[in-house]
Structures are given as structure tokens and as C-alpha cells.
Amino acid sequence: EPEVTQTPSHQVTQMGQEVILRCVPISNHLYFYWYRQILGQKVEFLVSFYNNEISEKSEIFDDQFSVERPDGSNFTLKIRSTKLEDSAMYFCASRSGLNTEAFFGQGTRLTVV
Amino acid sequence: KQEVTQIPAALSVPEGENLVLNCSFTDSAIYNLQWFRQDPGKGLTSLLLIQSSQREQTSGRLNASLDKSSGRSTLYIAASQPGDSATYLCAVSTGGFKTIFGAGTRLFVKA
């Protein structure tokens, strides 16, 4: 069964460093998303991406964040200068249409020290 | 601003019991509502999606209903099993591009 894959599963980085989280969405999907979940808290929407551009972003998604679909398969989230409060589980999701199921990856646990 | 609330926050039931999880949302202008399961430290597994024009969806022992006018959805789990133990999340799509999640209901099914 097709699935969304995320790498790495766990990343530890020093405060101020740049990190890139990678995702391979399901191949025929058109809509791509990043979410985060701080330990013990709700899953929070970060950004949606469609037709090679950001379609919506939350207040969390400030200038330190960027997304890219560099080729036909990968979807990346970059955090330019990580802060301690960026420590969270980051989930990538994709869907084939706006009114279809969203499928999530297993997440990347980011720890900023 | 859309807010999603799930009640109860936690639930413990004996194996075999039927149970209902509740989700409420403040803005009825939703696109769809999706129920997920999350195991500790893991990703989200999609269970059911109900489009705004639908009243319910069924998958195996799961049945989800949607009442848009009252801002409520329920997830019914029949004949619960220990393997159903997980956190169940309700998520509302407010136009397709953005999804708002509830805090979840932690379910524990005792053998």
C-alpha cells in the first residue's frame, strides 16, 4: 500500500543550525502539508503546498521556515536557524484531492539542544 | 476561528464494550472531517473521512457520524479490543488547505 515516508526519523541539532526535513508523498497526490506536534500537545498545521506554491500557512510558519518540492517526488521543510522551541515531531501529509483522505508519514522527531 | 474539542480526554473500557468518542467544532462551515488513530510516538493513521455533504461513514467496526449544523461528530467503535488502545484524533478541514486538530481522546481497552 502506498505510504508517505519521512527521513530522518530522529534528528538532533544545535540551536542556531539549519535543518532540512524530508518527505516523499504518495506518488499521485497533489496536495502536501507539514504539521508539528510538540510533546503532549495538539497536532498543529504549519503549511500547505499545491501546484508548486504555498497555498496556506499558519502563524507558526514564519520567515525561519520554508518548503520546497525540488523534484517530482520530494517535499522538504527547512528551518533556517533552529530554536529550542522548535523541538517537536514534524509530520508530512499528502492527499490526492481537497476532499479526500490525508495520509501522514511516521514523523521526524526534531530535538534542538 | 475554528476550534475543535474532543470529549472525553481519556477513556478506559473493558474488552468487548461498544464506545463513542465525541468531537465538536465551533464553525460549521467545514469542508470535511477526518478521524485518525495515533499510537504513542508514531504517526497518524487515517480511519475515516466524512465529507461535509455526508452524514456518516463506516469502516469495519468503526462508524463515524457528522452533524454539521450542531458542530458535532462521533466515532463509534463496536466490540472494542485491546489493540484499539490508542489516541483518537478528530481533524476538521476548513477549506481543504488547512486542518485543525482536536487534542484527542486516549483510549485504553482492558483485556
PDB file of C-alpha atoms in Angstrom:
ATOM      1  CA  GLU A   1       0.000   0.000   0.000  1.00  0.00           C
ATOM      2  CA  PRO A   2       1.416   3.448  -0.892  1.00  0.00           C
ATOM      3  CA  GLU A   3       2.644   5.461   2.060  1.00  0.00           C
ATOM      4  CA  VAL A   4       4.195   8.777   2.949  1.00  0.00           C
ATOM      5  CA  THR A   5       7.819   8.342   4.020  1.00  0.00           C
ATOM      6  CA  GLN A   6       9.833  10.768   6.106  1.00  0.00           C
ATOM      7  CA  THR A   7      13.547  10.955   6.797  1.00  0.00           C
ATOM      8  CA  PRO A   8      15.274  11.061   9.156  1.00  0.00           C
ATOM      9  CA  SER A   9      13.137   9.526  11.888  1.00  0.00           C
ATOM     10  CA  HIS A  10      15.082  11.440  14.532  1.00  0.00           C
ATOM     11  CA  GLN A  11      17.374  14.450  14.237  1.00  0.00           C
ATOM     12  CA  VAL A  12      19.314  16.201  16.940  1.00  0.00           C
ATOM     13  CA  THR A  13      20.682  19.642  16.127  1.00  0.00           C
ATOM     14  CA  GLN A  14      22.300  22.525  17.926  1.00  0.00           C
ATOM     15  CA  MET A  15      20.425  25.754  18.421  1.00  0.00           C
ATOM     16  CA  GLY A  16      21.001  28.127  15.508  1.00  0.00           C
ATOM     17  CA  GLN A  17      21.728  25.384  12.997  1.00  0.00           C
ATOM     18  CA  GLU A  18      19.741  24.805   9.824  1.00  0.00           C
ATOM     19  CA  VAL A  19      17.818  21.580   9.399  1.00  0.00           C
ATOM     20  CA  ILE A  20      16.041  20.060   6.438  1.00  0.00           C
ATOM     21  CA  LEU A  21      13.307  17.518   6.990  1.00  0.00           C
ATOM     22  CA  ARG A  22      12.482  15.330   4.028  1.00  0.00           C
ATOM     23  CA  CYS A  23       9.286  13.704   2.863  1.00  0.00           C
ATOM     24  CA  VAL A  24       8.268  11.565  -0.070  1.00  0.00           C
ATOM     25  CA  PRO A  25       4.497  11.940  -0.523  1.00  0.00           C
ATOM     26  CA  ILE A  26       2.319   9.328  -2.198  1.00  0.00           C
ATOM     27  CA  SER A  27       3.112   9.481  -5.903  1.00  0.00           C
ATOM     28  CA  ASN A  28      -0.211  10.596  -7.426  1.00  0.00           C
ATOM     29  CA  HIS A  29      -1.050  13.074  -4.688  1.00  0.00           C
ATOM     30  CA  LEU A  30      -1.256  16.784  -5.439  1.00  0.00           C
ATOM     31  CA  TYR A  31      -1.604  18.459  -2.036  1.00  0.00           C
ATOM     32  CA  PHE A  32       1.193  18.423   0.509  1.00  0.00           C
ATOM     33  CA  TYR A  33       1.318  19.511   4.130  1.00  0.00           C
ATOM     34  CA  TRP A  34       3.593  19.919   7.107  1.00  0.00           C
ATOM     35  CA  TYR A  35       2.344  19.699  10.683  1.00  0.00           C
ATOM     36  CA  ARG A  36       4.112  19.645  14.009  1.00  0.00           C
ATOM     37  CA  GLN A  37       3.278  18.180  17.395  1.00  0.00           C
ATOM     38  CA  ILE A  38       5.087  19.404  20.475  1.00  0.00           C
ATOM     39  CA  LEU A  39       5.265  16.664  23.089  1.00  0.00           C
ATOM     40  CA  GLY A  40       1.934  16.332  24.875  1.00  0.00           C
ATOM     41  CA  GLN A  41       0.215  18.950  22.720  1.00  0.00           C
ATOM     42  CA  LYS A  42      -2.137  19.075  19.737  1.00  0.00           C
ATOM     43  CA  VAL A  43      -1.097  18.469  16.165  1.00  0.00           C
ATOM     44  CA  GLU A  44      -0.652  21.935  14.616  1.00  0.00           C
ATOM     45  CA  PHE A  45      -0.908  22.924  10.962  1.00  0.00           C
ATOM     46  CA  LEU A  46       2.192  24.620   9.544  1.00  0.00           C
ATOM     47  CA  VAL A  47       1.797  24.910   5.774  1.00  0.00           C
ATOM     48  CA  SER A  48       0.063  23.502   2.715  1.00  0.00           C
ATOM     49  CA  PHE A  49       1.567  23.319  -0.766  1.00  0.00           C
ATOM     50  CA  TYR A  50      -0.147  22.885  -4.104  1.00  0.00           C
ATOM     51  CA  ASN A  51       0.865  23.496  -7.704  1.00  0.00           C
ATOM     52  CA  ASN A  52       4.415  24.357  -6.632  1.00  0.00           C
ATOM     53  CA  GLU A  53       3.456  27.111  -4.269  1.00  0.00           C
ATOM     54  CA  ILE A  54       2.314  27.649  -0.698  1.00  0.00           C
ATOM     55  CA  SER A  55      -1.495  27.664  -0.578  1.00  0.00           C
ATOM     56  CA  GLU A  56      -1.874  28.452   3.112  1.00  0.00           C
ATOM     57  CA  LYS A  57       0.368  28.849   6.152  1.00  0.00           C
ATOM     58  CA  SER A  58      -0.145  29.307   9.865  1.00  0.00           C
ATOM     59  CA  GLU A  59       1.212  31.975  12.199  1.00  0.00           C
ATOM     60  CA  ILE A  60       3.866  29.472  13.283  1.00  0.00           C
ATOM     61  CA  PHE A  61       5.292  29.326   9.761  1.00  0.00           C
ATOM     62  CA  ASP A  62       7.408  32.478   9.917  1.00  0.00           C
ATOM     63  CA  ASP A  63      10.460  33.548   7.897  1.00  0.00           C
ATOM     64  CA  GLN A  64      12.572  30.856   9.575  1.00  0.00           C
ATOM     65  CA  PHE A  65      10.608  28.174   7.748  1.00  0.00           C
ATOM     66  CA  SER A  66      10.494  27.332   4.070  1.00  0.00           C
ATOM     67  CA  VAL A  67       9.195  24.477   1.956  1.00  0.00           C
ATOM     68  CA  GLU A  68      10.283  23.168  -1.377  1.00  0.00           C
ATOM     69  CA  ARG A  69       9.428  20.470  -3.860  1.00  0.00           C
ATOM     70  CA  PRO A  70      12.815  20.226  -5.568  1.00  0.00           C
ATOM     71  CA  ASP A  71      11.866  17.378  -7.890  1.00  0.00           C
ATOM     72  CA  GLY A  72       8.830  15.261  -8.714  1.00  0.00           C
ATOM     73  CA  SER A  73       8.991  13.174  -5.574  1.00  0.00           C
ATOM     74  CA  ASN A  74      10.466  15.002  -2.575  1.00  0.00           C
ATOM     75  CA  PHE A  75       8.884  17.640  -0.351  1.00  0.00           C
ATOM     76  CA  THR A  76      11.125  19.350   2.186  1.00  0.00           C
ATOM     77  CA  LEU A  77      10.753  21.583   5.218  1.00  0.00           C
ATOM     78  CA  LYS A  78      13.718  23.796   6.091  1.00  0.00           C
ATOM     79  CA  ILE A  79      14.215  25.572   9.385  1.00  0.00           C
ATOM     80  CA  ARG A  80      16.944  28.155   8.921  1.00  0.00           C
ATOM     81  CA  SER A  81      18.067  28.844  12.475  1.00  0.00           C
ATOM     82  CA  THR A  82      16.599  26.388  14.936  1.00  0.00           C
ATOM     83  CA  LYS A  83      15.408  27.407  18.388  1.00  0.00           C
ATOM     84  CA  LEU A  84      14.844  25.249  21.450  1.00  0.00           C
ATOM     85  CA  GLU A  85      11.082  25.676  20.983  1.00  0.00           C
ATOM     86  CA  ASP A  86      11.281  24.091  17.523  1.00  0.00           C
ATOM     87  CA  SER A  87      11.768  20.724  19.236  1.00  0.00           C
ATOM     88  CA  ALA A  88       8.763  18.662  18.178  1.00  0.00           C
ATOM     89  CA  MET A  89       7.585  15.824  15.989  1.00  0.00           C
ATOM     90  CA  TYR A  90       7.144  17.042  12.421  1.00  0.00           C
ATOM     91  CA  PHE A  91       4.649  15.258  10.194  1.00  0.00           C
ATOM     92  CA  CYS A  92       4.326  15.389   6.451  1.00  0.00           C
ATOM     93  CA  ALA A  93       0.985  14.575   4.829  1.00  0.00           C
ATOM     94  CA  SER A  94      -0.423  14.329   1.329  1.00  0.00           C
ATOM     95  CA  ARG A  95      -3.774  13.876  -0.356  1.00  0.00           C
ATOM     96  CA  SER A  96      -4.942  13.379  -3.918  1.00  0.00           C
ATOM     97  CA  GLY A  97      -7.785  15.911  -3.747  1.00  0.00           C
ATOM     98  CA  LEU A  98      -9.048  18.533  -1.328  1.00  0.00           C
ATOM     99  CA  ASN A  99     -11.928  16.319  -0.230  1.00  0.00           C
ATOM    100  CA  THR A 100     -10.016  13.062   0.084  1.00  0.00           C
ATOM    101  CA  GLU A 101      -8.234  11.410   2.971  1.00  0.00           C
ATOM    102  CA  ALA A 102      -4.967  12.911   4.128  1.00  0.00           C
ATOM    103  CA  PHE A 103      -2.218  10.345   4.678  1.00  0.00           C
ATOM    104  CA  PHE A 104       0.525  11.062   7.176  1.00  0.00           C
ATOM    105  CA  GLY A 105       4.109   9.934   7.438  1.00  0.00           C
ATOM    106  CA  GLN A 106       5.596   8.467  10.603  1.00  0.00           C
ATOM    107  CA  GLY A 107       7.172  11.773  11.526  1.00  0.00           C
ATOM    108  CA  THR A 108      10.623  13.206  12.212  1.00  0.00           C
ATOM    109  CA  ARG A 109      11.404  13.867  15.844  1.00  0.00           C
ATOM    110  CA  LEU A 110      13.491  17.053  15.950  1.00  0.00           C
ATOM    111  CA  THR A 111      15.421  17.769  19.115  1.00  0.00           C
ATOM    112  CA  VAL A 112      17.149  21.136  19.383  1.00  0.00           C
ATOM    113  CA  VAL A 113      19.843  21.316  22.084  1.00  0.00           C
TER     114      VAL A 113
ATOM    115  CA  LYS B   1     -11.547  30.962  14.394  1.00  0.00           C
ATOM    116  CA  GLN B   2     -12.250  27.245  14.203  1.00  0.00           C
ATOM    117  CA  GLU B   3     -11.737  25.301  17.429  1.00  0.00           C
ATOM    118  CA  VAL B   4     -12.018  21.549  17.812  1.00  0.00           C
ATOM    119  CA  THR B   5     -12.763  19.897  21.151  1.00  0.00           C
ATOM    120  CA  GLN B   6     -12.750  16.205  21.976  1.00  0.00           C
ATOM    121  CA  ILE B   7     -14.508  14.642  24.935  1.00  0.00           C
ATOM    122  CA  PRO B   8     -13.592  12.677  26.942  1.00  0.00           C
ATOM    123  CA  ALA B   9      -9.851  13.330  27.155  1.00  0.00           C
ATOM    124  CA  ALA B  10      -9.299   9.748  28.292  1.00  0.00           C
ATOM    125  CA  LEU B  11     -11.404   6.624  28.450  1.00  0.00           C
ATOM    126  CA  SER B  12     -10.824   3.160  29.893  1.00  0.00           C
ATOM    127  CA  VAL B  13     -13.214   0.334  28.983  1.00  0.00           C
ATOM    128  CA  PRO B  14     -13.272  -3.459  29.285  1.00  0.00           C
ATOM    129  CA  GLU B  15     -12.744  -5.504  26.160  1.00  0.00           C
ATOM    130  CA  GLY B  16     -15.908  -6.107  24.141  1.00  0.00           C
ATOM    131  CA  GLU B  17     -17.623  -2.877  25.094  1.00  0.00           C
ATOM    132  CA  ASN B  18     -19.094  -0.560  22.467  1.00  0.00           C
ATOM    133  CA  LEU B  19     -17.995   3.048  22.884  1.00  0.00           C
ATOM    134  CA  VAL B  20     -18.489   6.526  21.490  1.00  0.00           C
ATOM    135  CA  LEU B  21     -15.896   9.258  21.130  1.00  0.00           C
ATOM    136  CA  ASN B  22     -17.072  12.819  20.679  1.00  0.00           C
ATOM    137  CA  CYS B  23     -15.750  15.730  18.641  1.00  0.00           C
ATOM    138  CA  SER B  24     -17.199  19.220  18.447  1.00  0.00           C
ATOM    139  CA  PHE B  25     -16.216  22.188  16.303  1.00  0.00           C
ATOM    140  CA  THR B  26     -17.179  25.840  16.537  1.00  0.00           C
ATOM    141  CA  ASP B  27     -17.571  26.811  12.856  1.00  0.00           C
ATOM    142  CA  SER B  28     -19.983  24.655  10.864  1.00  0.00           C
ATOM    143  CA  ALA B  29     -18.540  25.813   7.518  1.00  0.00           C
ATOM    144  CA  ILE B  30     -16.278  22.799   7.172  1.00  0.00           C
ATOM    145  CA  TYR B  31     -15.074  21.002   4.101  1.00  0.00           C
ATOM    146  CA  ASN B  32     -14.678  17.611   5.704  1.00  0.00           C
ATOM    147  CA  LEU B  33     -13.860  15.889   8.988  1.00  0.00           C
ATOM    148  CA  GLN B  34     -11.343  13.095   9.391  1.00  0.00           C
ATOM    149  CA  TRP B  35     -10.734  10.700  12.272  1.00  0.00           C
ATOM    150  CA  PHE B  36      -7.236   9.432  12.934  1.00  0.00           C
ATOM    151  CA  ARG B  37      -5.594   6.998  15.276  1.00  0.00           C
ATOM    152  CA  GLN B  38      -2.207   7.760  16.838  1.00  0.00           C
ATOM    153  CA  ASP B  39      -0.123   5.207  18.695  1.00  0.00           C
ATOM    154  CA  PRO B  40       2.489   6.504  21.180  1.00  0.00           C
ATOM    155  CA  GLY B  41       5.437   8.109  19.409  1.00  0.00           C
ATOM    156  CA  LYS B  42       4.027   7.216  15.996  1.00  0.00           C
ATOM    157  CA  GLY B  43       2.387   8.897  13.044  1.00  0.00           C
ATOM    158  CA  LEU B  44      -1.295   9.344  12.345  1.00  0.00           C
ATOM    159  CA  THR B  45      -3.309   6.584  10.729  1.00  0.00           C
ATOM    160  CA  SER B  46      -6.414   7.666   8.845  1.00  0.00           C
ATOM    161  CA  LEU B  47      -9.572   5.888   9.962  1.00  0.00           C
ATOM    162  CA  LEU B  48     -12.457   7.635   8.224  1.00  0.00           C
ATOM    163  CA  LEU B  49     -13.172  10.828   6.314  1.00  0.00           C
ATOM    164  CA  ILE B  50     -16.648  12.342   6.176  1.00  0.00           C
ATOM    165  CA  GLN B  51     -17.294  14.987   3.556  1.00  0.00           C
ATOM    166  CA  SER B  52     -19.482  17.923   4.584  1.00  0.00           C
ATOM    167  CA  SER B  53     -22.390  16.624   2.466  1.00  0.00           C
ATOM    168  CA  GLN B  54     -22.325  13.210   4.162  1.00  0.00           C
ATOM    169  CA  ARG B  55     -23.930  12.117   7.421  1.00  0.00           C
ATOM    170  CA  GLU B  56     -21.848   9.049   8.204  1.00  0.00           C
ATOM    171  CA  GLN B  57     -19.112   6.694   7.101  1.00  0.00           C
ATOM    172  CA  THR B  58     -18.407   3.117   8.122  1.00  0.00           C
ATOM    173  CA  SER B  59     -15.277   1.006   8.060  1.00  0.00           C
ATOM    174  CA  GLY B  60     -15.356  -2.390   9.743  1.00  0.00           C
ATOM    175  CA  ARG B  61     -16.134  -1.902  13.447  1.00  0.00           C
ATOM    176  CA  LEU B  62     -15.936   1.883  13.109  1.00  0.00           C
ATOM    177  CA  ASN B  63     -18.778   4.246  12.317  1.00  0.00           C
ATOM    178  CA  ALA B  64     -18.386   8.000  12.189  1.00  0.00           C
ATOM    179  CA  SER B  65     -21.268  10.438  12.032  1.00  0.00           C
ATOM    180  CA  LEU B  66     -21.372  14.126  11.240  1.00  0.00           C
ATOM    181  CA  ASP B  67     -23.939  16.752  12.215  1.00  0.00           C
ATOM    182  CA  LYS B  68     -22.642  19.953  10.679  1.00  0.00           C
ATOM    183  CA  SER B  69     -25.446  22.165  11.934  1.00  0.00           C
ATOM    184  CA  SER B  70     -24.726  21.318  15.559  1.00  0.00           C
ATOM    185  CA  GLY B  71     -20.957  21.168  15.046  1.00  0.00           C
ATOM    186  CA  ARG B  72     -20.572  17.567  16.188  1.00  0.00           C
ATOM    187  CA  SER B  73     -19.112  14.281  15.084  1.00  0.00           C
ATOM    188  CA  THR B  74     -18.988  10.941  16.853  1.00  0.00           C
ATOM    189  CA  LEU B  75     -16.801   7.919  16.334  1.00  0.00           C
ATOM    190  CA  TYR B  76     -18.480   4.677  17.349  1.00  0.00           C
ATOM    191  CA  ILE B  77     -16.255   1.661  17.993  1.00  0.00           C
ATOM    192  CA  ALA B  78     -18.048  -1.663  18.234  1.00  0.00           C
ATOM    193  CA  ALA B  79     -16.801  -4.617  20.263  1.00  0.00           C
ATOM    194  CA  SER B  80     -13.612  -2.909  21.419  1.00  0.00           C
ATOM    195  CA  GLN B  81     -10.355  -4.885  21.553  1.00  0.00           C
ATOM    196  CA  PRO B  82      -7.066  -4.273  23.402  1.00  0.00           C
ATOM    197  CA  GLY B  83      -5.498  -3.472  20.008  1.00  0.00           C
ATOM    198  CA  ASP B  84      -7.825  -0.473  19.764  1.00  0.00           C
ATOM    199  CA  SER B  85      -5.901   1.198  22.576  1.00  0.00           C
ATOM    200  CA  ALA B  86      -4.502   4.446  21.134  1.00  0.00           C
ATOM    201  CA  THR B  87      -5.231   8.153  20.938  1.00  0.00           C
ATOM    202  CA  TYR B  88      -8.058   9.054  18.576  1.00  0.00           C
ATOM    203  CA  LEU B  89      -7.870  12.434  16.873  1.00  0.00           C
ATOM    204  CA  CYS B  90     -10.583  14.390  15.140  1.00  0.00           C
ATOM    205  CA  ALA B  91      -9.498  16.878  12.452  1.00  0.00           C
ATOM    206  CA  VAL B  92     -11.605  19.456  10.640  1.00  0.00           C
ATOM    207  CA  SER B  93     -10.711  20.826   7.220  1.00  0.00           C
ATOM    208  CA  THR B  94     -11.847  24.398   6.797  1.00  0.00           C
ATOM    209  CA  GLY B  95     -11.445  24.698   3.037  1.00  0.00           C
ATOM    210  CA  GLY B  96      -9.113  21.906   2.150  1.00  0.00           C
ATOM    211  CA  PHE B  97      -5.797  23.607   2.688  1.00  0.00           C
ATOM    212  CA  LYS B  98      -5.820  23.858   6.472  1.00  0.00           C
ATOM    213  CA  THR B  99      -6.795  21.241   9.027  1.00  0.00           C
ATOM    214  CA  ILE B 100      -7.476  21.905  12.708  1.00  0.00           C
ATOM    215  CA  PHE B 101      -6.972  19.043  15.136  1.00  0.00           C
ATOM    216  CA  GLY B 102      -8.569  18.296  18.461  1.00  0.00           C
ATOM    217  CA  ALA B 103      -6.427  17.290  21.423  1.00  0.00           C
ATOM    218  CA  GLY B 104      -7.583  13.674  21.136  1.00  0.00           C
ATOM    219  CA  THR B 105      -9.155  11.010  23.299  1.00  0.00           C
ATOM    220  CA  ARG B 106      -6.768   8.479  24.870  1.00  0.00           C
ATOM    221  CA  LEU B 107      -8.485   5.108  24.803  1.00  0.00           C
ATOM    222  CA  PHE B 108      -7.409   2.127  26.876  1.00  0.00           C
ATOM    223  CA  VAL B 109      -9.170  -1.194  26.333  1.00  0.00           C
ATOM    224  CA  LYS B 110      -8.563  -3.668  29.136  1.00  0.00           C
ATOM    225  CA  ALA B 111      -8.251  -7.364  28.321  1.00  0.00           C
TER     226      ALA B 111
END
